[in-house]
């Protein structure tokens, strides 16, 4: 178990470093968790498959790191191989923009673009219909001349 604890701490430090750089902060994992907490939980869980799992695993990983760093002897039986595997997978997801926050922001951006496109279409249609009195008279005159 000692080896697993050491490996876990090394993987956690690597993850923490990446998130520190992403957030320009010294508390990258905490910042990621806080970002997840900013969003509507039900909406996020319904839109992102691994939202809940990631949130819980991040909090658990942070707790284990704190236990190993402050409370529990390093030779204790705390970490499992699955904990290390999850950190590796999450680290890869971050690099490939497949982590929950990246996916959430992608959905928000797509929704925003969709709304902008719909508003632009409505504005174009409104502009087409919104002719001045003078323009309407000219159109009618042109129609009469063509007859």
Backbone as a printed PyTorch tensor [residue, N CA C, xyz], in Angstrom:
tensor([[[  0.8030,  -1.2020,   0.0000],
         [  0.0000,   0.0000,   0.0000],
         [  0.8460,   1.2670,   0.0000]],

        [[  1.9980,   1.1810,   0.5910],
         [  2.9140,   2.3230,   0.6150],
         [  3.1930,   2.8050,  -0.8060]],

        [[  3.4700,   1.8530,  -1.7080],
         [  3.7640,   2.2090,  -3.0960],
         [  2.5750,   2.8880,  -3.7710]],

        [[  1.3610,   2.3920,  -3.4980],
         [  0.1650,   3.0060,  -4.0740],
         [ -0.0220,   4.4260,  -3.5530]],

        [[  0.2160,   4.6300,  -2.2840],
         [  0.0860,   5.9690,  -1.7100],
         [  1.0700,   6.9380,  -2.3470]],

        [[  2.3040,   6.4870,  -2.5130],
         [  3.3300,   7.3320,  -3.1430],
         [  2.9630,   7.6230,  -4.5900]],

        [[  2.5400,   6.5900,  -5.3210],
         [  2.1510,   6.7900,  -6.7240],
         [  0.9590,   7.7310,  -6.8220]],

        [[ -0.0150,   7.5510,  -5.9310],
         [ -1.1710,   8.4430,  -5.9200],
         [ -0.7360,   9.8950,  -5.7090]],

        [[  0.1180,  10.1300,  -4.7250],
         [  0.5830,  11.4930,  -4.4470],
         [  1.3070,  12.0870,  -5.6520]],

        [[  2.1080,  11.2770,  -6.3310],
         [  2.8220,  11.7670,  -7.5150],
         [  1.8390,  12.1360,  -8.6340]],

        [[  0.8570,  11.2840,  -8.8570],
         [ -0.1510,  11.5580,  -9.8950],
         [ -0.9870,  12.7860,  -9.5110]],

        [[ -1.3310,  12.8950,  -8.2580],
         [ -2.1150,  14.0380,  -7.7900],
         [ -1.3240,  15.3350,  -7.9820]],

        [[ -0.0440,  15.3080,  -7.6480],
         [  0.7900,  16.5100,  -7.8220],
         [  0.8460,  16.9190,  -9.2940]],

        [[  0.9370,  15.9280, -10.1730],
         [  0.9610,  16.2030, -11.6160],
         [ -0.3600,  16.8440, -12.0610]],

        [[ -1.4720,  16.2920, -11.5810],
         [ -2.7940,  16.8480, -11.8870],
         [ -2.9290,  18.2570, -11.3160]],

        [[ -2.5160,  18.4260, -10.0800],
         [ -2.5820,  19.7350,  -9.4250],
         [ -1.7670,  20.7640, -10.1990]],

        [[ -0.6030,  20.3670, -10.6620],
         [  0.2530,  21.2930, -11.4160],
         [ -0.4360,  21.7420, -12.7100]],

        [[ -1.0280,  20.7860, -13.4230],
         [ -1.7340,  21.1320, -14.6560],
         [ -2.8840,  22.0940, -14.3720]],

        [[ -3.6820,  21.7920, -13.3660],
         [ -4.8090,  22.6650, -13.0400],
         [ -4.3450,  24.0140, -12.5030]],

        [[ -3.2400,  24.0400, -11.7760],
         [ -2.6720,  25.3130, -11.3220],
         [ -2.3260,  26.1850, -12.5190]],

        [[ -1.7380,  25.5770, -13.5400],
         [ -1.3840,  26.3300, -14.7470],
         [ -2.6260,  26.7910, -15.4920]],

        [[ -3.6230,  25.9190, -15.5730],
         [ -4.8550,  26.2840, -16.2800],
         [ -5.5710,  27.4430, -15.5930]],

        [[ -5.5580,  27.4380, -14.2840],
         [ -6.2660,  28.4700, -13.5160],
         [ -5.3600,  29.6300, -13.0910]],

        [[ -4.0810,  29.5380, -13.4050],
         [ -3.1130,  30.5380, -12.9320],
         [ -3.2990,  30.7360, -11.4270]],

        [[ -3.2430,  29.6320, -10.7240],
         [ -3.5680,  29.6060,  -9.3060],
         [ -2.6840,  28.5840,  -8.6020]],

        [[ -2.6910,  28.6270,  -7.2990],
         [ -1.9710,  27.6200,  -6.5070],
         [ -2.9400,  26.5820,  -5.9560]],

        [[ -4.2110,  26.6740,  -6.3580],
         [ -5.2350,  25.7640,  -5.8390],
         [ -6.0730,  25.2170,  -6.9900]],

        [[ -5.4040,  24.6150,  -7.9610],
         [ -6.0680,  24.1910,  -9.1920],
         [ -7.2060,  23.2040,  -9.0090]],

        [[ -6.9890,  22.1500,  -8.2200],
         [ -8.0570,  21.1690,  -8.0090],
         [ -9.2390,  21.8340,  -7.3080]],

        [[ -8.9680,  22.6370,  -6.3030],
         [-10.0480,  23.3660,  -5.6130],
         [-10.7910,  24.2790,  -6.5770]],

        [[-10.0680,  24.9740,  -7.4330],
         [-10.7030,  25.8800,  -8.3960],
         [-11.5950,  25.1190,  -9.3710]],

        [[-11.1380,  23.9620,  -9.8110],
         [-11.9460,  23.1480, -10.7230],
         [-13.2380,  22.7180, -10.0200]],

        [[-13.1090,  22.2520,  -8.7830],
         [-14.2920,  21.8440,  -8.0220],
         [-15.2380,  23.0310,  -7.8320]],

        [[-14.7060,  24.1950,  -7.4920],
         [-15.5480,  25.3870,  -7.3250],
         [-16.2460,  25.7660,  -8.6180]],

        [[-15.5530,  25.6330,  -9.7430],
         [-16.1920,  25.8990, -11.0320],
         [-17.3530,  24.9420, -11.2700]],

        [[-17.1610,  23.6810, -10.9310],
         [-18.2430,  22.7110, -11.0990],
         [-19.4360,  23.0810, -10.2200]],

        [[-19.1680,  23.6110,  -9.0470],
         [-20.2420,  23.9700,  -8.1180],
         [-20.9930,  25.2220,  -8.5400]],

        [[-20.4340,  26.0020,  -9.4390],
         [-21.0970,  27.2410,  -9.8980],
         [-22.3080,  26.9500, -10.7810]],

        [[-22.3010,  25.8070, -11.4360],
         [-23.3350,  25.5200, -12.4180],
         [-24.5020,  24.7610, -11.7990]],

        [[-25.6310,  24.8630, -12.4550],
         [-26.8200,  24.1420, -12.0360],
         [-26.5310,  22.6460, -12.0990]],

        [[-26.5350,  22.0150, -10.9370],
         [-26.1340,  20.6160, -10.8220],
         [-27.0050,  19.7030, -11.6910]],

        [[-28.3180,  19.8430, -11.5930],
         [-29.2230,  18.9640, -12.3430],
         [-29.0190,  19.1090, -13.8420]],

        [[-28.8730,  20.3420, -14.2950],
         [-28.6490,  20.5780, -15.7210],
         [-27.3340,  19.9330, -16.1720]],

        [[-26.2790,  20.1560, -15.3940],
         [-24.9580,  19.6270, -15.7530],
         [-24.9600,  18.1030, -15.7660]],

        [[-25.5640,  17.4900, -14.7580],
         [-25.6050,  16.0210, -14.6850],
         [-26.3680,  15.4480, -15.8710]],

        [[-27.4280,  16.1260, -16.2910],
         [-28.2120,  15.6420, -17.4330],
         [-27.4880,  15.8410, -18.7670]],

        [[-26.6610,  16.8520, -18.8590],
         [-25.9780,  17.1470, -20.1260],
         [-24.6250,  16.4490, -20.2650]],

        [[-23.9180,  16.2570, -19.1510],
         [-22.5630,  15.6890, -19.1750],
         [-22.5830,  14.3550, -18.4350]],

        [[-22.2790,  13.2760, -19.1490],
         [-22.3800,  11.9310, -18.5860],
         [-21.5730,  11.7260, -17.3140]],

        [[-20.3510,  12.2130, -17.2720],
         [-19.4770,  11.9100, -16.1360],
         [-19.3370,  13.0730, -15.1500]],

        [[-20.2780,  13.9980, -15.1760],
         [-20.2080,  15.1710, -14.2990],
         [-20.1680,  14.7620, -12.8260]],

        [[-21.1400,  13.9910, -12.4090],
         [-21.2610,  13.6030, -11.0080],
         [-20.0660,  12.7500, -10.5740]],

        [[-19.6910,  11.8080, -11.4010],
         [-18.5490,  10.9400, -11.0810],
         [-17.2680,  11.7610, -10.9220]],

        [[-17.0480,  12.6840, -11.8320],
         [-15.8370,  13.5080, -11.7610],
         [-15.8480,  14.3750, -10.5110]],

        [[-16.9720,  14.9910, -10.2440],
         [-17.0890,  15.8460,  -9.0600],
         [-16.7630,  15.0510,  -7.7820]],

        [[-17.3740,  13.9040,  -7.6470],
         [-17.1560,  13.0870,  -6.4470],
         [-15.7220,  12.5640,  -6.3770]],

        [[-15.1780,  12.1260,  -7.5060],
         [-13.8000,  11.6150,  -7.5130],
         [-12.7800,  12.7070,  -7.2300]],

        [[-13.0180,  13.9040,  -7.7400],
         [-12.0960,  15.0060,  -7.4440],
         [-12.1040,  15.3350,  -5.9470]],

        [[-13.3000,  15.4020,  -5.3880],
         [-13.3850,  15.6920,  -3.9550],
         [-12.7430,  14.5730,  -3.1340]],

        [[-12.9630,  13.3420,  -3.5490],
         [-12.3670,  12.2060,  -2.8500],
         [-10.8420,  12.2170,  -2.9880]],

        [[-10.3630,  12.5080,  -4.1800],
         [ -8.9120,  12.5560,  -4.4050],
         [ -8.2680,  13.6620,  -3.5760]],

        [[ -8.9250,  14.7940,  -3.5200],
         [ -8.4010,  15.8940,  -2.7040],
         [ -8.3770,  15.4960,  -1.2310]],

        [[ -9.4320,  14.8220,  -0.7870],
         [ -9.4920,  14.3610,   0.5970],
         [ -8.3630,  13.3710,   0.8840]],

        [[ -8.1510,  12.4160,  -0.0440],
         [ -7.0780,  11.4360,   0.1620],
         [ -5.7170,  12.1190,   0.1990]],

        [[ -5.5080,  13.0750,  -0.6710],
         [ -4.2410,  13.7970,  -0.6750],
         [ -4.0290,  14.4980,   0.6580]],

        [[ -5.0810,  15.1480,   1.1550],
         [ -4.9740,  15.8360,   2.4400],
         [ -4.7360,  14.8560,   3.5890]],

        [[ -5.3760,  13.7150,   3.5270],
         [ -5.1480,  12.6890,   4.5490],
         [ -3.6880,  12.2490,   4.5580]],

        [[ -3.1570,  11.9620,   3.3700],
         [ -1.7690,  11.5000,   3.2790],
         [ -0.7780,  12.5920,   3.6620]],

        [[ -1.1260,  13.8260,   3.3590],
         [ -0.2020,  14.9270,   3.6350],
         [ -0.2350,  15.3640,   5.1010]],

        [[ -1.3800,  15.1870,   5.7730],
         [ -1.5190,  15.7820,   7.0980],
         [ -1.9060,  14.8240,   8.2150]],

        [[ -2.6950,  13.7980,   7.9110],
         [ -3.2950,  13.0210,   8.9880],
         [ -2.8750,  11.5600,   9.0730]],

        [[ -2.7600,  10.9060,   7.9440],
         [ -2.5600,   9.4660,   7.9170],
         [ -1.1040,   9.1470,   7.5960]],

        [[ -0.5250,   8.1660,   8.2470],
         [  0.8450,   7.7750,   7.8870],
         [  0.9160,   7.2900,   6.4420]],

        [[  1.9820,   7.5860,   5.7650],
         [  2.1470,   7.2650,   4.3520],
         [  2.0760,   5.7620,   4.1020]],

        [[  2.3990,   4.9470,   5.0780],
         [  2.3800,   3.4880,   4.9090],
         [  0.9980,   2.8910,   5.1910]],

        [[ -0.0050,   3.7220,   5.4350],
         [ -1.3600,   3.2220,   5.6950],
         [ -1.9820,   2.6720,   4.4050]],

        [[ -3.0780,   1.9550,   4.5750],
         [ -3.7990,   1.3980,   3.4210],
         [ -4.9140,   2.3550,   3.0300]],

        [[ -4.5710,   3.3800,   2.2880],
         [ -5.5680,   4.3880,   1.9280],
         [ -5.9180,   4.3310,   0.4430]],

        [[ -4.9300,   4.3450,  -0.4140],
         [ -5.1670,   4.4250,  -1.8590],
         [ -5.3250,   3.0390,  -2.4770]],

        [[ -6.1120,   3.0350,  -3.5460],
         [ -6.2730,   1.8290,  -4.3500],
         [ -5.8290,   2.1420,  -5.7670]],

        [[ -5.5840,   1.1040,  -6.5330],
         [ -5.1490,   1.2970,  -7.9150],
         [ -6.1970,   2.0610,  -8.7160]],

        [[ -7.4700,   1.8420,  -8.3990],
         [ -8.5470,   2.5440,  -9.1180],
         [ -8.4740,   4.0590,  -8.9110]],

        [[ -8.0010,   4.4990,  -7.7540],
         [ -7.8310,   5.9380,  -7.5000],
         [ -6.7760,   6.5270,  -8.4300]],

        [[ -5.7020,   5.8010,  -8.5970],
         [ -4.6090,   6.2390,  -9.4750],
         [ -5.0700,   6.2210, -10.9290]],

        [[ -5.7790,   5.1650, -11.3100],
         [ -6.2790,   5.0590, -12.6830],
         [ -7.2280,   6.2120, -13.0070]],

        [[ -8.0830,   6.5710, -12.0450],
         [ -9.0220,   7.6550, -12.3010],
         [ -8.2770,   8.9700, -12.5200]],

        [[ -7.2720,   9.2520, -11.7230],
         [ -6.5050,  10.4980, -11.9040],
         [ -5.8440,  10.5050, -13.2790]],

        [[ -5.2950,   9.3800, -13.7050],
         [ -4.6900,   9.2960, -15.0400],
         [ -5.7150,   9.5930, -16.1370]],

        [[ -6.8950,   9.0030, -16.0120],
         [ -7.9520,   9.2170, -17.0110],
         [ -8.4060,  10.6750, -17.0280]],

        [[ -8.5870,  11.2500, -15.8650],
         [ -9.0230,  12.6410, -15.7920],
         [ -7.9610,  13.5750, -16.3660]],

        [[ -6.7250,  13.2890, -16.0880],
         [ -5.6160,  14.0750, -16.6300],
         [ -5.6520,  14.0500, -18.1590]],

        [[ -5.8600,  12.8720, -18.7340],
         [ -5.9610,  12.7510, -20.2000],
         [ -7.1760,  13.5080, -20.7330]],

        [[ -8.2920,  13.4100, -20.0110],
         [ -9.5000,  14.1380, -20.4230],
         [ -9.2500,  15.6460, -20.4580]],

        [[ -8.5180,  16.1450, -19.4840],
         [ -8.2010,  17.5760, -19.4600],
         [ -7.4040,  17.9680, -20.7020]],

        [[ -6.4280,  17.1550, -21.0510],
         [ -5.5950,  17.4560, -22.2130],
         [ -6.3730,  17.3890, -23.5230]],

        [[ -7.3800,  16.5320, -23.5690],
         [ -8.1550,  16.3400, -24.7970],
         [ -9.4660,  17.1200, -24.7970]],

        [[ -9.6300,  18.0220, -23.8420],
         [-10.8510,  18.8220, -23.7080],
         [-12.0980,  17.9480, -23.6240]],

        [[-11.9710,  16.8190, -22.9090],
         [-13.1050,  15.9250, -22.7140],
         [-13.5200,  15.8580, -21.2460]],

        [[-12.9690,  16.7600, -20.4460],
         [-13.3550,  16.8210, -19.0420],
         [-14.7280,  17.4880, -18.9460]],

        [[-15.4370,  17.2920, -17.8510],
         [-16.7970,  17.8230, -17.7320],
         [-16.9300,  19.3280, -17.9680]],

        [[-16.0100,  20.1220, -17.4360],
         [-16.1380,  21.5770, -17.6410],
         [-15.9240,  21.9500, -19.1040]],

        [[-14.9750,  21.3230, -19.7620],
         [-14.7470,  21.6180, -21.1800],
         [-15.9870,  21.2480, -21.9920]],

        [[-16.5810,  20.1040, -21.6990],
         [-17.7940,  19.6940, -22.4060],
         [-18.9620,  20.6230, -22.0960]],

        [[-19.0500,  21.0540, -20.8490],
         [-20.1210,  21.9670, -20.4570],
         [-19.9930,  23.2990, -21.1910]],

        [[-18.7700,  23.8510, -21.2290],
         [-18.5520,  25.1140, -21.9310],
         [-18.8210,  24.9650, -23.4320]],

        [[-18.5060,  23.8060, -23.9780],
         [-18.7720,  23.5560, -25.4010],
         [-20.2790,  23.5960, -25.6650]],

        [[-21.0550,  22.9580, -24.8030],
         [-22.5150,  22.9690, -24.9570],
         [-23.0480,  24.3970, -24.8120]],

        [[-22.5470,  25.1210, -23.8250],
         [-22.9820,  26.5160, -23.6430],
         [-22.6630,  27.3530, -24.8770]],

        [[-21.4670,  27.1580, -25.4370],
         [-21.0560,  27.9120, -26.6180],
         [-21.9490,  27.5650, -27.8100]],

        [[-22.2400,  26.2700, -27.9860],
         [-23.1080,  25.8550, -29.0910],
         [-24.5040,  26.4240, -28.9260]],

        [[-25.0260,  26.3880, -27.6980],
         [-26.3510,  26.9630, -27.4370],
         [-26.3540,  28.4610, -27.6840]],

        [[-25.2920,  29.1180, -27.2660],
         [-25.1830,  30.5610, -27.4640],
         [-25.1380,  30.8970, -28.9520]],

        [[-24.3550,  30.1270, -29.7050],
         [-24.2770,  30.3600, -31.1540],
         [-25.6190,  30.0940, -31.8230]],

        [[-26.3130,  29.0640, -31.3650],
         [-27.6210,  28.7450, -31.9170],
         [-28.6040,  29.8850, -31.6510]],

        [[-28.5750,  30.4140, -30.4420],
         [-29.4540,  31.5320, -30.0940],
         [-29.1060,  32.7570, -30.9280]],

        [[-27.8040,  33.0310, -31.0720],
         [-27.3810,  34.1760, -31.8820],
         [-27.8490,  34.0240, -33.3230]],

        [[-27.7300,  32.8090, -33.8720],
         [-28.1660,  32.5750, -35.2490],
         [-29.6720,  32.7730, -35.3910]],

        [[-30.4270,  32.2870, -34.4140],
         [-31.8820,  32.4690, -34.4600],
         [-32.2640,  33.9370, -34.3640]],

        [[-31.5990,  34.6720, -33.5010],
         [-31.8760,  36.1100, -33.3610],
         [-31.5150,  36.8340, -34.6520]],

        [[-30.3940,  36.4660, -35.2490],
         [-29.9740,  37.0940, -36.5060],
         [-31.0050,  36.8260, -37.6030]],

        [[-31.5190,  35.5960, -37.6820],
         [-32.5460,  35.2650, -38.6820],
         [-33.8040,  36.0780, -38.4520]],

        [[-34.2210,  36.1690, -37.1860],
         [-35.4120,  36.9440, -36.8540],
         [-35.2090,  38.4150, -37.1980]],

        [[-34.0190,  38.9350, -36.9320],
         [-33.7290,  40.3340, -37.2640],
         [-33.7720,  40.5390, -38.7660]],

        [[-33.2170,  39.5950, -39.5300],
         [-33.2450,  39.7120, -40.9890],
         [-34.6790,  39.6930, -41.5020]],

        [[-35.5020,  38.7880, -40.9550],
         [-36.8960,  38.7210, -41.3710],
         [-37.6390,  40.0000, -40.9930]],

        [[-37.3420,  40.5160, -39.8110],
         [-37.9870,  41.7460, -39.3720],
         [-37.5840,  42.9000, -40.2840]],

        [[-36.3140,  42.9420, -40.6560],
         [-35.8400,  44.0170, -41.5320],
         [-36.5120,  43.9360, -42.8890]],

        [[-36.7290,  42.7010, -43.3810],
         [-37.3850,  42.5290, -44.6750],
         [-38.8160,  43.0510, -44.6100]],

        [[-39.4970,  42.7810, -43.5120],
         [-40.8880,  43.2080, -43.3670],
         [-41.0060,  44.6700, -42.9730]],

        [[-39.9810,  45.2210, -42.4080],
         [-40.0340,  46.5670, -41.8730],
         [-39.6340,  47.5760, -42.9570]],

        [[-40.5480,  47.7860, -43.9000],
         [-40.2840,  48.7410, -44.9770],
         [-40.9940,  50.0520, -44.6430]],

        [[-40.3530,  51.0790, -45.0610],
         [-40.9550,  52.3900, -44.8140],
         [-42.1710,  52.5780, -45.7250]],

        [[-42.9560,  53.5450, -45.4000],
         [-44.1380,  53.8640, -46.1950],
         [-43.7370,  54.1720, -47.6430]],

        [[-42.6610,  54.9060, -47.7780],
         [-42.1660,  55.2830, -49.1010],
         [-41.7650,  54.0460, -49.9130]],

        [[-41.0630,  53.0890, -49.2590],
         [-40.6380,  51.8590, -49.9490],
         [-41.8440,  51.0300, -50.3890]],

        [[-42.8800,  51.0070, -49.5830],
         [-44.0920,  50.2590, -49.9330],
         [-44.7790,  50.8830, -51.1510]],

        [[-44.8010,  52.1980, -51.2190],
         [-45.4190,  52.8900, -52.3560],
         [-44.6350,  52.6040, -53.6370]],

        [[-43.3100,  52.6470, -53.5340],
         [-42.4660,  52.3790, -54.7130],
         [-42.6960,  50.9510, -55.2070]],

        [[-42.8050,  50.0030, -54.3000],
         [-43.0580,  48.6110, -54.6880],
         [-44.3850,  48.5010, -55.4300]],

        [[-45.4060,  49.1640, -54.9280],
         [-46.7180,  49.0950, -55.5740],
         [-46.6820,  49.7400, -56.9570]],

        [[-45.9540,  50.8310, -57.0720],
         [-45.8300,  51.5060, -58.3700],
         [-45.1040,  50.5900, -59.3570]],

        [[-44.0400,  49.9360, -58.8970],
         [-43.2880,  49.0150, -59.7700],
         [-44.1770,  47.8720, -60.2290]],

        [[-45.0160,  47.3740, -59.3480],
         [-45.9390,  46.2830, -59.7180],
         [-46.9460,  46.7590, -60.7560]],

        [[-47.4460,  47.9870, -60.5960],
         [-48.3990,  48.5370, -61.5570],
         [-47.7610,  48.7540, -62.9240]],

        [[-46.5320,  49.1870, -62.9340],
         [-45.8360,  49.4510, -64.2010],
         [-45.6100,  48.1420, -64.9520]],

        [[-45.3300,  47.0790, -64.2370],
         [-45.0760,  45.7800, -64.8640],
         [-46.3440,  45.2090, -65.4890]],

        [[-47.5240,  45.6210, -65.0530],
         [-48.7600,  45.0940, -65.6080],
         [-48.9240,  45.6420, -66.9750]]])
